[in-house]
XYZ file of C-alpha atoms in Angstrom:
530
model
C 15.852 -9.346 -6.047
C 13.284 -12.257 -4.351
C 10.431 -12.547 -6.798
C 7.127 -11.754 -5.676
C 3.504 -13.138 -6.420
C 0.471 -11.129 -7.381
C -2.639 -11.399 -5.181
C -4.524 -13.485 -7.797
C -1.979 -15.413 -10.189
C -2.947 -17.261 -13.594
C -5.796 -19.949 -12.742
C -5.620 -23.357 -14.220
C -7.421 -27.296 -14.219
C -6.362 -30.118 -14.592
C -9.434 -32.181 -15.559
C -13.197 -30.586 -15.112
C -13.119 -27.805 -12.520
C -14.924 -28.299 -9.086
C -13.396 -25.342 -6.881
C -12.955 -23.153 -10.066
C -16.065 -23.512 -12.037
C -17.160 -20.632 -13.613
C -14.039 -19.138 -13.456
C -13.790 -18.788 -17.297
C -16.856 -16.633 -17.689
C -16.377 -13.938 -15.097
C -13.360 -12.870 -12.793
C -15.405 -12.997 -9.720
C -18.808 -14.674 -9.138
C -20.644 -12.624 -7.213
C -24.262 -14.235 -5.581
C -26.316 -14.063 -8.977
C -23.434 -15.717 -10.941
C -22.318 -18.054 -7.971
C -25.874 -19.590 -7.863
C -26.055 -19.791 -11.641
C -23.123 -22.001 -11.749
C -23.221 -23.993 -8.499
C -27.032 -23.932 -7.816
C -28.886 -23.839 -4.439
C -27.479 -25.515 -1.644
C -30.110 -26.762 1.033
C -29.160 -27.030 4.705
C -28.130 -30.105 6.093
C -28.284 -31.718 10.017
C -25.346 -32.056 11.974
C -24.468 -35.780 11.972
C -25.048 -35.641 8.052
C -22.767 -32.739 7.519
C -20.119 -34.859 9.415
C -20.918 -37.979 7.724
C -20.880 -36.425 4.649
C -16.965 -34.873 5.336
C -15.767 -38.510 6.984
C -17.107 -40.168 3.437
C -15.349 -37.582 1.249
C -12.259 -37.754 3.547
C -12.476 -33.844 3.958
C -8.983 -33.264 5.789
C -8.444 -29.174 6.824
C -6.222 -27.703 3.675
C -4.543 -25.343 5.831
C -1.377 -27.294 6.183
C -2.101 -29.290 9.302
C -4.493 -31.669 7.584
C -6.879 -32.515 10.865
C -10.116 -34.508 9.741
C -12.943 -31.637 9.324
C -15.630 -34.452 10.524
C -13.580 -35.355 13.922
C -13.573 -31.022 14.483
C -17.228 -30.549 13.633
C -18.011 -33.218 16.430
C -16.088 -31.789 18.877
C -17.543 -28.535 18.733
C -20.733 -29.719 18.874
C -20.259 -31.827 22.193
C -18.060 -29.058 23.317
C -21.714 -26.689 22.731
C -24.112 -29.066 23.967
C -21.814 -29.771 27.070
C -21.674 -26.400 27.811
C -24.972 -25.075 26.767
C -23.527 -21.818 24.718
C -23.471 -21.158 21.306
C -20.731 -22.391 19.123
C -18.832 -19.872 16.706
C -17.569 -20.458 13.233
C -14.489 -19.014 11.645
C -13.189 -18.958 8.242
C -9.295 -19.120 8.099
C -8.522 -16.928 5.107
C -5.198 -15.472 6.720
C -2.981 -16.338 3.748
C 0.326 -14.788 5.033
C 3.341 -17.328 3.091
C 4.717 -15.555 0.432
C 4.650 -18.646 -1.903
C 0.928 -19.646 -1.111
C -2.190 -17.621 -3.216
C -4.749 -20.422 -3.012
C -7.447 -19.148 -0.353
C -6.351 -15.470 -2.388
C -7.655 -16.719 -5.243
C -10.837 -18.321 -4.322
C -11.764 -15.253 -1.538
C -11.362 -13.301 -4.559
C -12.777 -15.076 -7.387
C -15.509 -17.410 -5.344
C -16.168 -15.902 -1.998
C -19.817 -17.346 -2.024
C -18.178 -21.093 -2.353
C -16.745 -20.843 1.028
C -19.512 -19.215 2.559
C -21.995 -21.664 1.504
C -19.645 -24.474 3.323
C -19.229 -22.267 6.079
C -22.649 -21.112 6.541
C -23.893 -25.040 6.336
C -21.801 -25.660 9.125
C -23.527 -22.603 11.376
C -26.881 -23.868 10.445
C -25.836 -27.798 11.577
C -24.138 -26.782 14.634
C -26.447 -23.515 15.732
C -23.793 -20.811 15.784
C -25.176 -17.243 15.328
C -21.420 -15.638 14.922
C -19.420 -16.280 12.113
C -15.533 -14.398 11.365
C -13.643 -14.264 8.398
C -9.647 -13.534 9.130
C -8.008 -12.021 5.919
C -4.852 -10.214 5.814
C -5.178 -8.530 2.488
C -7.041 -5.476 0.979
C -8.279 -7.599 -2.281
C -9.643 -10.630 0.299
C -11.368 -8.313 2.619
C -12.999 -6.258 -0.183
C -14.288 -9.473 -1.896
C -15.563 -11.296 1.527
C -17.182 -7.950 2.779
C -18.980 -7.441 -0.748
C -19.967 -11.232 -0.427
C -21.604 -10.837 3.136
C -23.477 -7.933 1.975
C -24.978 -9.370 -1.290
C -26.414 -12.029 1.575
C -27.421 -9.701 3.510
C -25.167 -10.577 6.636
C -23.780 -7.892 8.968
C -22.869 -7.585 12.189
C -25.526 -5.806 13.560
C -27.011 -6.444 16.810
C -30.423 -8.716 16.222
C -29.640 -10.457 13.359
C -30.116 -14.172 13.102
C -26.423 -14.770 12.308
C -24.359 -12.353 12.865
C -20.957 -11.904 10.461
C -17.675 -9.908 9.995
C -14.590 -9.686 8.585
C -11.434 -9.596 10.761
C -8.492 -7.868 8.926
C -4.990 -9.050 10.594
C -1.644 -7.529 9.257
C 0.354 -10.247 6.963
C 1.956 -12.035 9.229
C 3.309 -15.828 8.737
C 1.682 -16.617 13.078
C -1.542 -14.596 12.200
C -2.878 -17.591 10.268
C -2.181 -19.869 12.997
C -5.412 -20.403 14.391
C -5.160 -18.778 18.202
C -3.383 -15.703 16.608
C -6.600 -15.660 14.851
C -8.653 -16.276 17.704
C -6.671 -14.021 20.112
C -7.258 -11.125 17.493
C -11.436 -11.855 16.885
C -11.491 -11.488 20.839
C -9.319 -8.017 20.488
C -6.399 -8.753 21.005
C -3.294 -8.841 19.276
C -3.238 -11.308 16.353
C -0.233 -13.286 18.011
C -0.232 -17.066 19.052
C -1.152 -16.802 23.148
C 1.535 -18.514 25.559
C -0.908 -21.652 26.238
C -2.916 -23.895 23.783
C -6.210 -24.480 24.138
C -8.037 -26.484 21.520
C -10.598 -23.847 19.503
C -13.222 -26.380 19.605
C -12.877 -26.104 23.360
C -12.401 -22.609 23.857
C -12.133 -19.798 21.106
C -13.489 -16.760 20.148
C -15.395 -15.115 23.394
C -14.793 -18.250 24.925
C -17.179 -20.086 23.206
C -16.656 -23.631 21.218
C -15.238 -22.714 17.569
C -15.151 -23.790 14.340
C -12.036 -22.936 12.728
C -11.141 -24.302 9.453
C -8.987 -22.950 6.076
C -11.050 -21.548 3.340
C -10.854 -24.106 0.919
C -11.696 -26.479 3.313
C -15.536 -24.789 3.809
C -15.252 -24.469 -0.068
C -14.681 -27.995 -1.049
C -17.553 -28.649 1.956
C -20.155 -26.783 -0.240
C -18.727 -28.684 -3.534
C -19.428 -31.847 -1.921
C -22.982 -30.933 -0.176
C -24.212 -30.159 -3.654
C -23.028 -32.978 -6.008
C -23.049 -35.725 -3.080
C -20.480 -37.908 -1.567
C -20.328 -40.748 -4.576
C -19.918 -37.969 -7.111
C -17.184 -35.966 -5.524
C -15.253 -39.572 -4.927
C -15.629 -40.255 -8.793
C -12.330 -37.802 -8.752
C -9.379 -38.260 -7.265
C -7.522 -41.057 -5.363
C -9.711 -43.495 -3.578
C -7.849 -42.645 -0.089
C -7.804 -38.832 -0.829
C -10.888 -38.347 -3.406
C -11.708 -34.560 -4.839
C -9.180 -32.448 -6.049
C -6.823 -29.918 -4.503
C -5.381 -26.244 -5.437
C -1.890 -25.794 -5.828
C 0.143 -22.739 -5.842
C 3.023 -23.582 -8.561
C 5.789 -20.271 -8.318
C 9.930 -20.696 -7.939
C 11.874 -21.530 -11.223
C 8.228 -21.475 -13.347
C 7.901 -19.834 -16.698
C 4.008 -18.862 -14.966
C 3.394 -18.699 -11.709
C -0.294 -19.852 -11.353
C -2.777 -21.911 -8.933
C -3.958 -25.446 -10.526
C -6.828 -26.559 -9.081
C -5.497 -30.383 -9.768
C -7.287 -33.879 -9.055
C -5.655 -35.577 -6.118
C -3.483 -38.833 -8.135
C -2.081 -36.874 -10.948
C 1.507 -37.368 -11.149
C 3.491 -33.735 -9.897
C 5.914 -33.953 -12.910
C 2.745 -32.468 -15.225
C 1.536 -29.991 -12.683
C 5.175 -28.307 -12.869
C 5.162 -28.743 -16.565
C 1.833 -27.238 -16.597
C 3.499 -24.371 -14.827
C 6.394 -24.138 -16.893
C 9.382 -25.551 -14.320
C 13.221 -26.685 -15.544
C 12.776 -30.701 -16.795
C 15.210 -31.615 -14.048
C 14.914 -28.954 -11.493
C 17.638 -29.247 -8.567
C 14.641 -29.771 -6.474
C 11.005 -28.897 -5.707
C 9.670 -27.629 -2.362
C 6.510 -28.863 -1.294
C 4.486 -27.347 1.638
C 6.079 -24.100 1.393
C 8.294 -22.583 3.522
C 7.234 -25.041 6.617
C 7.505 -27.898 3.677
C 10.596 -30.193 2.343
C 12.587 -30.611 -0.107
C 12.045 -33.503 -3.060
C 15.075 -34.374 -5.618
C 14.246 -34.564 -9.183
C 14.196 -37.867 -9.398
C 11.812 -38.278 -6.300
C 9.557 -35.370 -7.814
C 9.284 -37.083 -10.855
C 7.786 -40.004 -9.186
C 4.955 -38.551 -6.728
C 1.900 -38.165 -7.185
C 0.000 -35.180 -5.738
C -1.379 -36.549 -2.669
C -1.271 -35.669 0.881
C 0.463 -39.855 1.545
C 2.292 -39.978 -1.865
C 4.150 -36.865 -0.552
C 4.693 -37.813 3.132
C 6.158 -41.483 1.661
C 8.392 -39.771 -0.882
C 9.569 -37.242 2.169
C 7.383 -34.274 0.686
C 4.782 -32.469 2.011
C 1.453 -31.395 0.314
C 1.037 -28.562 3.549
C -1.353 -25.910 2.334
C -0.463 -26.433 -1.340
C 2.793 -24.315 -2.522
C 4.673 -25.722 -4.846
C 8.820 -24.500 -5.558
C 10.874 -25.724 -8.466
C 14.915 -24.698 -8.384
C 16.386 -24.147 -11.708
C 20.008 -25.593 -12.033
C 21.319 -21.760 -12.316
C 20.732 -20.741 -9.073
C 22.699 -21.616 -5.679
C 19.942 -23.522 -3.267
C 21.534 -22.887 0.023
C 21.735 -19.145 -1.045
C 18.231 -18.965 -1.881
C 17.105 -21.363 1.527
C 18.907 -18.322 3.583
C 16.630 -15.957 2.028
C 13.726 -17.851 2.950
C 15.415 -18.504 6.373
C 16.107 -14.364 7.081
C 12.536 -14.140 6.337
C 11.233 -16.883 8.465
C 13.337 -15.558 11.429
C 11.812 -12.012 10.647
C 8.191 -13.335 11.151
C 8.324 -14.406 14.745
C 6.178 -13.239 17.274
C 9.022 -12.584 19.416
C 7.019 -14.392 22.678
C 9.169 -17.386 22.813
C 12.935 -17.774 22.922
C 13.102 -21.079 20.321
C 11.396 -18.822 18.114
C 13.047 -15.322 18.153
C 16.583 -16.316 19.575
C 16.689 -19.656 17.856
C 15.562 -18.879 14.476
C 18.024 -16.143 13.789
C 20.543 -18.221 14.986
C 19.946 -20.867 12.130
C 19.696 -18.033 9.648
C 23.564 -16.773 11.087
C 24.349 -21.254 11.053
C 23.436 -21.305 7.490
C 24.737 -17.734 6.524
C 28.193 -19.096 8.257
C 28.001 -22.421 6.294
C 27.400 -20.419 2.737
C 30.864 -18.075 4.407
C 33.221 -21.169 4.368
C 32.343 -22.350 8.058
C 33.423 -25.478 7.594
C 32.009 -28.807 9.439
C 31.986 -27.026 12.466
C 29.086 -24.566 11.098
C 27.267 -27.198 9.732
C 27.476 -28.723 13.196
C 26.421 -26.050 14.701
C 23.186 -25.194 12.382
C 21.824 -28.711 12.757
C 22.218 -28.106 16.786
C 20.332 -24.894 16.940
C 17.724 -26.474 14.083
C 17.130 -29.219 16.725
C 17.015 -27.092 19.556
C 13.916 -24.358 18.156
C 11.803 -27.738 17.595
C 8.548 -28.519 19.938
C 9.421 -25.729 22.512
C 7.727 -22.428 20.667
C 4.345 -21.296 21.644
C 3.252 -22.160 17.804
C 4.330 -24.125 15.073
C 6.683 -21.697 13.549
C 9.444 -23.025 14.923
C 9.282 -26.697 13.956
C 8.017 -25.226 10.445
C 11.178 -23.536 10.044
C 13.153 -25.897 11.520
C 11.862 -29.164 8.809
C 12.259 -26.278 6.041
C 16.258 -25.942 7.187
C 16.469 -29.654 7.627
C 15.124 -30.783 4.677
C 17.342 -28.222 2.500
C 20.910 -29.539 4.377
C 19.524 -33.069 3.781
C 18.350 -32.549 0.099
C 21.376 -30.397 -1.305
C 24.670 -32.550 -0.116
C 26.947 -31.556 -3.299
C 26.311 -27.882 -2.911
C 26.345 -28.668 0.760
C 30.089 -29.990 0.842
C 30.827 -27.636 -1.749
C 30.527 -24.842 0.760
C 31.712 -26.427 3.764
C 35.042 -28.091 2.280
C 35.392 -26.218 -0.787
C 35.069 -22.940 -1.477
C 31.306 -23.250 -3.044
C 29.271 -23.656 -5.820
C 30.185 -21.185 -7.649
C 26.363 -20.398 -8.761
C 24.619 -17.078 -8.135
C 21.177 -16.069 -6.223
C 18.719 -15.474 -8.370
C 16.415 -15.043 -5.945
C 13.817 -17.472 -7.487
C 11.429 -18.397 -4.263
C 9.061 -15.816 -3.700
C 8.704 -13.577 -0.829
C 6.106 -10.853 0.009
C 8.186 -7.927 -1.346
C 11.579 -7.013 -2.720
C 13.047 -6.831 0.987
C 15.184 -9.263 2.193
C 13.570 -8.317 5.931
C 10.448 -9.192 4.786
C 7.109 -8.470 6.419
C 8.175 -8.618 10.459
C 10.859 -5.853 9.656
C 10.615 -2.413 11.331
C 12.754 -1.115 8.335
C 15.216 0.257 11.116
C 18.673 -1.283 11.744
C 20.914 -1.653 14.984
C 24.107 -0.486 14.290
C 27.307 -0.018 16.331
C 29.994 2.801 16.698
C 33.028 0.718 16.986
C 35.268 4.363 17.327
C 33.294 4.523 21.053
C 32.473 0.356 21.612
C 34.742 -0.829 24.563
C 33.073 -3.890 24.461
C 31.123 -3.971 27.922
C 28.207 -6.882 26.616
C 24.944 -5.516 27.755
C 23.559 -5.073 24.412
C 24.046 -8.950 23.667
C 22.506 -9.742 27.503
C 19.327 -6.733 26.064
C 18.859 -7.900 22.981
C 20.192 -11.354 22.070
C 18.352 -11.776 19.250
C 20.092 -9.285 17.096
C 23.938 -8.837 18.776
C 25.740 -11.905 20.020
C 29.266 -11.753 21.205
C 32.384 -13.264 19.408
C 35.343 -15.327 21.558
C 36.729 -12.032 22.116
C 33.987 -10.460 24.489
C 33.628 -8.240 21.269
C 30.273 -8.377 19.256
C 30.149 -10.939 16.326
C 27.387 -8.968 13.898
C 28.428 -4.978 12.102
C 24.492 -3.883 12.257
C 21.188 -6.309 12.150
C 17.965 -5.490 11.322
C 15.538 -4.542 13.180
C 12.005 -7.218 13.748
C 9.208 -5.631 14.770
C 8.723 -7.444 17.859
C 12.655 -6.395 18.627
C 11.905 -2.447 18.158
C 11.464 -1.789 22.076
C 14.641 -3.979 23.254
C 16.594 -2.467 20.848
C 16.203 0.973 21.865
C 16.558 0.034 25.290
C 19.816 -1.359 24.680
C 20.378 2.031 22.994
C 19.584 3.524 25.733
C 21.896 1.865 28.102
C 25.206 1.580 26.507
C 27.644 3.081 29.157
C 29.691 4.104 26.083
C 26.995 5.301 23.462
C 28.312 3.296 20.606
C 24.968 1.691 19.488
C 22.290 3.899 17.477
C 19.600 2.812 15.417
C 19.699 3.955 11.945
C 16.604 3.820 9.085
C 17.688 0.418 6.511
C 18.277 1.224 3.251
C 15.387 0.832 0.714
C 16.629 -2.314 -0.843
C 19.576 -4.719 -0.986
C 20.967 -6.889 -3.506
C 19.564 -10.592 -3.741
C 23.269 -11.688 -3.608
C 24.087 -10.310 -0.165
C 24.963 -12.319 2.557
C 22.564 -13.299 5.738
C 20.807 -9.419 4.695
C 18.891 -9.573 8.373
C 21.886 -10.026 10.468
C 25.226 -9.495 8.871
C 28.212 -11.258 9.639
C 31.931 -9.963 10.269
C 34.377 -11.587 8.136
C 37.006 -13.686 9.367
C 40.199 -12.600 10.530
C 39.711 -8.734 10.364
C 40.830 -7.381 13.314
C 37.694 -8.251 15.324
C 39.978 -7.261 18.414
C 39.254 -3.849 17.111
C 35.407 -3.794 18.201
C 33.964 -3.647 20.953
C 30.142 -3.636 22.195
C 28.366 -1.480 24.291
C 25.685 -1.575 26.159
């Protein structure tokens, strides 16, 4: 079965701790302990809160990497153009299975990212501030930490400050989900993109940044930019937090200066000597070779030169025991289970890598292959978020970094490895989060192959050469639940039905989200309905 991560993993430095101090005296700093470790913090003006980011090169540690100073500027013309109030919102929506950075510091340091978040609503003038969690240990930590401040939401109050709970989602960290869901809506990327510093919650100019980017803020507010430069690269000073999980003896977060070489984080953590590869970024990251990871440095530029990514921190080892394309199609059910379902790239085209990839692992041939890098190229730059061109460099990267197992499948007749099931994902089901824990399923005794279901829902039945439908049963997304039943519904010859999946399925099994038929038998037997 996929391994899982706990909410708050084993916590480790690499040098003297700036994020993490105190975090060998007490599990959680609450306000008393907080200020006994980090000390006051004094407000500071607008320009020299933005000064202060462009001298540390604060970049946003969500993943995207956009210059905190350049953002903090833009909202404030955006306020003063306008004449409104600006809002600021803390990004805490930590929905990748094989991230637990932002976890562990909403947990353990909650008052660290408020104090860089709370700086910022002072400097800019905002009197609303939002957390977005997704968890019941993060919301229970930041709502504790709001009240030993005193902040509420109450009507009145000088600032005014809440926690938004979203479910765990992969799109309800991207920043409009987030947005969309403060306002009251659903916590789903909107069909048009507006830039938050523009336009976000009510409207209004916002603020929205990843947790540890307010927390390494409030770091660098109290010790002062020449300190926090002392550590780290000169291009990328500070340090960063690192989720290390895959083939690890313990899975942890390493709170790591920026500059040390990757090879001793992993060993830190445990990982194979010469792992088949390490994933950086996550599940929207790439793949590095051994040789390559034994090289970089962990950097946001050493990675990008090396063809890495440094993302929002996860880090993956692969042991040699495991098959890599068996484990990427894990990670690629999943990813295809997490869209939104608003955007055909998205829900049509990422299940439709997941089926390339499952039908390159089946003995496809070149003509698979072919046909997964088409549809991978295809989902890119046309979805309403970034989930699709996440996905996409994620299934790249894996056919460009694993070419022996790679022609091992498609000429041969594979690797010959198992599926451990080594890279994480939120719980033992292959479906992962977006499931609806229902399956489609057709009656091929009644099927006389009429098509509508594939033209109803197209996501989960396509149809083979025959006219004849190509997939035995497919799970069920979420955002699928409604189609499906409609294409229930309407089959002229009542062969479909929707049946409750079954509690769990072996790691080893096949494309688990949308099962193929195997070649050659008798597909002239089935038919689809409608």
């Amino acid at each position: 079965m996929n391994a899982s991560l706990p909410d708050v993993p084993e916590v480790r430095v690499v040098g003297l701790p700036l994020l993490t101090s105190g975090f060998d005296l007490v599990e959680r700093l609450d306000l008393a302990m907080h200020l006994k470790v980090h000390g006051p913090l004094e407000p500071i003006a607008g320009e020299q809160l933005a000064t202060l980011a462009e001298q540390i090169s604060l970049r946003g540690r969500g993943g995207a990497g956009f210059p905190f100073a350049k953002k903090l500027r833009a909202v404030a013309e955006a306020a003063i153009r306008r004449g409104v109030r600006p809002v600021v919102v803390i990004n805490g929506s930590e929905d990748e299975p094989a991230c637990r950075k932002d976890t562990v510091l909403i947990n353990r340091a909650p008052h660290l990212i408020l104090d860089g978040a709370l700086l910022a609503a002072e400097a800019l003038g905002a009197r609303t501030l939002v957390v977005g969690v997704t968890r019941d240990s993060t919301e229970a930590s930041m709502q504790a930490a709001l009240a030993e401040r005193g902040l509420s939401n109450r009507r009145g109050s000088m600032l005014r400050a809440r926690v938004q709970r979203n479910p765990v989602r992969m799109v309800t960290g991207e920043s409009s989900a987030l947005v969309r869901s403060a306002d009251g809506g659903p916590p789903l990327p909107p069909g048009r993109k507006v830039r938050t510093s523009d336009s976000g919650v009510g409207g209004a100019p916002t603020l929205l940044s990843n947790a540890e980017t307010f927390a390494q803020l409030a770091v660098a507010a109290r010790i002062g930019a020449e300190r926090y430069r002392r550590t780290g690269l000169r291009d990328e000073p500070g340090t960063v937090l690192l989720t290390l999980s895959g083939a690890v003896a313990r899975p942890m977060v390493v709170e790591a200066p920026t500059g040390v070489p990757l090879r001793y984080v992993l060993q830190l953590a445990g990982a194979p000597p010469l792992p088949q590869g390490v994933l950086t970024g996550g599940y929207h990251g790439k793949w590095l070779d051994a040789v390559t990871a034994h090289d970089a440095v962990v950097s946001r530029a050493s990675l990008e030169a090396c063809g890495g990514a440094l993302g929002a921190g996860a880090i993956l080892p692969l042991g040699p025991g495991t098959c890599p394309l068996g484990e990427a199609l894990h990670v690629a059910n999943w990813l295809a289970a997490e869209s939104a379902g608003q955007c055909g790239p998205c829900y049509l085209g990422l299940p439709a890598a997941a089926r390339g990839l499952a039908d390159v692992l089946d003995g496809g041939g070149p003509t698979a292959l072919e046909a997964l890098r088409e549809v991978t190229r295809a989902v890119k730059r046309r979805g309403a978020c970034k989930h699709p061109d996440g996905s996409a460099a994620f299934l790249e990267s894996t056919i460009a970094a694993f070419t022996d197992d790679l022609a091992a499948h498609v000429l041969g007749d594979g690797c010959g490895r198992p599926v451990e099931g080594v890279l994480p994902l939120h719980d033992d089901s292959p479906q992962g989060q977006g499931s609806s824990g229902r399956k489609l399923a057709v009656d091929w005794t009644l099927c006389q192959g009429h098509g509508l279901c594939a033209d109803i829902v197209p996501e989960l039945i396509q149809l083979g050469p025959d006219g004849f439908p190509a997939v035995a049963e497919a799970a069920v997304p979420r955002y699928s639940e409604a189609r499906a039943q409609r294409a229930v519904r309407r089959c002229p010859a009542l062969a479909l039905r929707i049946e409750e999946a079954p509690a769990a399925i072996p790691a080893q099994a096949p494309s688990p989200g949308l099962p193929m038929l195997p070649r050659g038998r008798g597909r002239r037997a089935l038919g689809s309905g409608r």
